[in-house]
mmCIF file of C-alpha atoms in Angstrom:
data_model
loop_
_atom_site.group_PDB
_atom_site.id
_atom_site.type_symbol
_atom_site.label_atom_id
_atom_site.label_comp_id
_atom_site.label_asym_id
_atom_site.label_seq_id
_atom_site.Cartn_x
_atom_site.Cartn_y
_atom_site.Cartn_z
ATOM 1 C CA MET A 95 44.172 -13.947 59.287
ATOM 2 C CA SER A 96 44.912 -15.018 55.531
ATOM 3 C CA THR A 97 42.411 -13.127 53.025
ATOM 4 C CA ILE A 98 41.143 -14.596 49.732
ATOM 5 C CA ARG A 99 40.639 -12.498 47.340
ATOM 6 C CA ILE A 100 37.726 -12.051 44.626
ATOM 7 C CA VAL A 101 38.796 -10.484 41.262
ATOM 8 C CA GLN A 102 37.721 -10.905 37.801
ATOM 9 C CA GLY A 103 38.415 -9.318 33.992
ATOM 10 C CA THR A 104 37.750 -9.710 30.528
ATOM 11 C CA GLY A 105 40.186 -9.811 27.620
ATOM 12 C CA GLU A 106 40.387 -9.631 23.708
ATOM 13 C CA ALA A 107 42.972 -10.525 21.538
ATOM 14 C CA PRO A 108 43.925 -11.959 17.957
ATOM 15 C CA THR A 109 44.395 -15.414 20.217
ATOM 16 C CA ALA A 110 42.591 -17.651 22.531
ATOM 17 C CA MET A 111 45.927 -17.791 24.940
ATOM 18 C CA ALA A 112 46.284 -13.545 24.278
ATOM 19 C CA SER A 113 42.531 -13.349 25.559
ATOM 20 C CA TYR A 114 43.093 -14.850 28.466
ATOM 21 C CA ASP A 115 46.463 -13.175 28.965
ATOM 22 C CA ALA A 116 44.870 -10.090 28.830
ATOM 23 C CA ALA A 117 41.884 -11.241 31.480
ATOM 24 C CA LEU A 118 43.982 -11.738 33.497
ATOM 25 C CA ALA A 119 46.063 -8.446 33.223
ATOM 26 C CA ALA A 120 42.721 -6.795 33.731
ATOM 27 C CA ALA A 121 42.154 -9.161 36.928
ATOM 28 C CA GLY A 122 45.615 -7.891 38.094
ATOM 29 C CA VAL A 123 47.386 -11.628 37.875
ATOM 30 C CA GLU A 124 48.962 -11.679 34.936
ATOM 31 C CA ASN A 125 52.198 -11.673 36.236
ATOM 32 C CA TYR A 126 51.988 -15.407 38.567
ATOM 33 C CA ASN A 127 51.801 -18.837 37.307
ATOM 34 C CA LEU A 128 48.189 -20.255 38.958
ATOM 35 C CA VAL A 129 47.809 -22.952 40.399
ATOM 36 C CA SER A 130 43.760 -24.281 40.607
ATOM 37 C CA VAL A 131 42.566 -25.809 43.203
ATOM 38 C CA SER A 132 39.357 -27.404 44.504
ATOM 39 C CA SER A 133 36.149 -24.853 46.173
ATOM 40 C CA VAL A 134 36.966 -25.282 49.932
ATOM 41 C CA ILE A 135 37.422 -22.761 51.964
ATOM 42 C CA PRO A 136 39.380 -22.852 54.991
ATOM 43 C CA ALA A 137 38.504 -21.453 58.212
ATOM 44 C CA ASP A 138 39.854 -18.293 59.511
ATOM 45 C CA VAL A 139 40.292 -16.912 55.909
ATOM 46 C CA ALA A 140 38.772 -13.097 55.167
ATOM 47 C CA VAL A 141 36.638 -13.760 51.531
ATOM 48 C CA GLU A 142 37.037 -9.776 49.713
ATOM 49 C CA ASP A 143 35.460 -9.169 46.942
ATOM 50 C CA VAL A 144 38.461 -6.547 45.370
ATOM 51 C CA GLY A 145 37.797 -6.280 41.523
ATOM 52 C CA THR A 146 41.193 -5.857 40.668
ATOM 53 C CA ALA A 147 44.131 -7.555 43.088
ATOM 54 C CA PRO A 148 46.527 -5.762 44.605
ATOM 55 C CA GLU A 149 50.136 -6.513 44.355
ATOM 56 C CA LEU A 150 50.641 -9.959 45.434
ATOM 57 C CA GLY A 151 55.050 -10.709 45.474
ATOM 58 C CA PRO A 152 57.528 -11.039 43.109
ATOM 59 C CA ALA A 153 56.687 -11.931 39.101
ATOM 60 C CA GLY A 154 56.803 -15.212 37.948
ATOM 61 C CA GLU A 155 56.034 -16.722 41.638
ATOM 62 C CA ARG A 156 52.932 -19.264 42.228
ATOM 63 C CA LEU A 157 49.168 -18.129 43.140
ATOM 64 C CA THR A 158 46.823 -20.697 44.555
ATOM 65 C CA VAL A 159 42.913 -20.233 42.902
ATOM 66 C CA VAL A 160 39.361 -21.141 42.191
ATOM 67 C CA GLU A 161 39.222 -20.377 38.433
ATOM 68 C CA ALA A 162 35.978 -19.631 36.602
ATOM 69 C CA CYS A 163 37.065 -18.997 32.731
ATOM 70 C CA ALA A 164 35.540 -19.088 29.323
ATOM 71 C CA THR A 165 37.142 -17.934 26.093
ATOM 72 C CA THR A 166 34.865 -17.549 22.626
ATOM 73 C CA ALA A 167 36.072 -16.629 19.121
ATOM 74 C CA GLY A 168 33.447 -14.190 18.137
ATOM 75 C CA PRO A 169 30.906 -13.176 17.353
ATOM 76 C CA GLY A 170 29.248 -14.052 20.292
ATOM 77 C CA GLN A 171 29.307 -13.726 24.037
ATOM 78 C CA VAL A 172 30.665 -15.126 27.435
ATOM 79 C CA SER A 173 30.045 -15.242 30.973
ATOM 80 C CA ALA A 174 32.189 -16.443 34.137
ATOM 81 C CA ALA A 175 30.646 -16.588 37.445
ATOM 82 C CA LEU A 176 31.912 -17.543 40.890
ATOM 83 C CA ALA A 177 29.792 -18.063 43.833
ATOM 84 C CA TRP A 178 30.725 -18.500 47.597
ATOM 85 C CA SER A 179 28.677 -18.994 51.192
ATOM 86 C CA ARG A 180 30.875 -19.510 54.505
ATOM 87 C CA ALA A 181 29.370 -21.695 57.631
ATOM 88 C CA ASP A 182 29.715 -18.128 59.191
ATOM 89 C CA ASP A 183 32.221 -15.514 59.624
ATOM 90 C CA SER A 184 34.858 -17.208 60.038
ATOM 91 C CA GLY A 185 34.191 -20.943 59.885
ATOM 92 C CA PRO A 186 34.869 -22.918 56.258
ATOM 93 C CA GLY A 187 32.743 -22.621 53.407
ATOM 94 C CA LEU A 188 32.571 -23.444 49.379
ATOM 95 C CA PHE A 189 33.426 -21.665 46.168
ATOM 96 C CA TYR A 190 31.179 -23.207 42.878
ATOM 97 C CA GLU A 191 32.550 -21.861 39.333
ATOM 98 C CA VAL A 192 30.474 -21.941 36.486
ATOM 99 C CA ALA A 193 31.534 -20.610 32.691
ATOM 100 C CA GLY A 194 30.835 -20.771 28.796
ATOM 101 C CA GLU A 195 29.710 -19.244 25.917
ATOM 102 C CA THR A 196 26.129 -17.850 27.539
ATOM 103 C CA ASP A 197 24.473 -15.238 29.085
ATOM 104 C CA PRO A 198 25.461 -13.390 32.477
ATOM 105 C CA GLU A 199 22.164 -14.334 34.178
ATOM 106 C CA ASP A 200 22.459 -17.933 32.776
ATOM 107 C CA VAL A 201 25.251 -18.590 34.854
ATOM 108 C CA GLU A 202 24.439 -16.882 37.730
ATOM 109 C CA HIS A 203 21.158 -19.761 38.044
ATOM 110 C CA ARG A 204 24.077 -22.108 37.200
ATOM 111 C CA VAL A 205 26.562 -21.184 40.031
ATOM 112 C CA LEU A 206 23.817 -21.069 42.482
ATOM 113 C CA GLU A 207 22.528 -24.486 41.557
ATOM 114 C CA GLY A 208 26.115 -26.012 41.541
ATOM 115 C CA LEU A 209 27.195 -24.213 45.450
ATOM 116 C CA ALA A 210 23.100 -25.612 46.687
ATOM 117 C CA ALA A 211 24.296 -28.997 45.688
ATOM 118 C CA GLY A 212 27.565 -28.542 47.479
ATOM 119 C CA GLN A 213 26.202 -26.941 50.616
ATOM 120 C CA ASP A 214 23.679 -30.487 50.510
ATOM 121 C CA LEU A 215 26.861 -32.673 50.982
ATOM 122 C CA ARG A 216 28.151 -30.978 54.030
ATOM 123 C CA GLU A 217 26.959 -30.484 57.258
ATOM 124 C CA TRP A 218 27.748 -27.232 58.034
ATOM 125 C CA SER A 219 25.011 -24.143 57.929
ATOM 126 C CA PHE A 220 25.826 -21.595 55.174
ATOM 127 C CA GLY A 221 25.076 -17.925 55.301
ATOM 128 C CA GLU A 222 23.525 -16.469 51.862
ATOM 129 C CA PRO A 223 25.581 -17.121 48.933
ATOM 130 C CA ARG A 224 27.345 -14.495 47.557
ATOM 131 C CA VAL A 225 28.058 -14.317 43.188
ATOM 132 C CA ALA A 226 30.791 -12.344 40.894
ATOM 133 C CA VAL A 227 29.502 -12.609 37.686
ATOM 134 C CA GLU A 228 32.022 -11.108 34.263
ATOM 135 C CA HIS A 229 30.683 -11.275 31.003
ATOM 136 C CA SER A 230 31.091 -9.447 27.662
ATOM 137 C CA GLN A 231 30.434 -9.556 23.906
ATOM 138 C CA SER A 232 32.663 -10.638 21.255
ATOM 139 C CA GLU A 233 33.427 -8.952 17.678
ATOM 140 C CA SER A 234 33.366 -11.113 14.666
ATOM 141 C CA GLY A 235 37.536 -12.489 14.435
ATOM 142 C CA VAL A 236 38.700 -11.871 17.977
ATOM 143 C CA TYR A 237 38.883 -14.013 20.939
ATOM 144 C CA THR A 238 37.354 -13.121 24.188
ATOM 145 C CA THR A 239 37.550 -14.239 27.413
ATOM 146 C CA SER A 240 36.062 -13.515 30.629
ATOM 147 C CA LEU A 241 37.133 -14.832 34.663
ATOM 148 C CA VAL A 242 36.563 -14.618 38.453
ATOM 149 C CA LEU A 243 39.113 -16.206 40.189
ATOM 150 C CA ALA A 244 39.367 -16.574 43.469
ATOM 151 C CA VAL A 245 42.775 -16.011 44.827
ATOM 152 C CA TYR A 246 44.469 -17.647 47.824
ATOM 153 C CA GLY A 247 46.773 -15.192 49.919
ATOM 154 C CA GLU A 248 49.865 -14.226 48.336
ATOM 155 C CA SER A 249 52.266 -15.174 45.809
ATOM 156 C CA GLU A 250 54.745 -18.095 46.768
ATOM 157 C CA PRO A 251 58.066 -18.840 45.344
ATOM 158 C CA ILE A 252 57.603 -21.979 42.196
ATOM 159 C CA CYS A 253 61.596 -22.600 42.812
#
């Protein structure tokens, strides 16, 4: 069985892209090329909330992800949330993501609303939702990025 890992991180830097790279480093996925997909969890795939990714393959390879990510130029705050639910322990499921320059309670509320709306579109019986939230305050003159990713499996060659 394959595994989808939930990872998260926050980074600060003098530019928006550098803060994104620092957030990826905090999540353990800074050395991969990320390919975003929509939010369906395949059947027979485990979902594990691990915080920081383990080694997933050689640098420069492709990782498939669902990404909640927001960046702010301080002062301010930034939050990202990823929610998920399965039809059962081994059935299909959904991820939903929300991020913005807001507090963690707001993104958690909105991501659960989005997940519920997505569940209503499907004829599956879903279990209890799970949520991962990343939040940070940003100082003046600093870019800050917070992100939560669902990382599908191991890396794959890009060429």
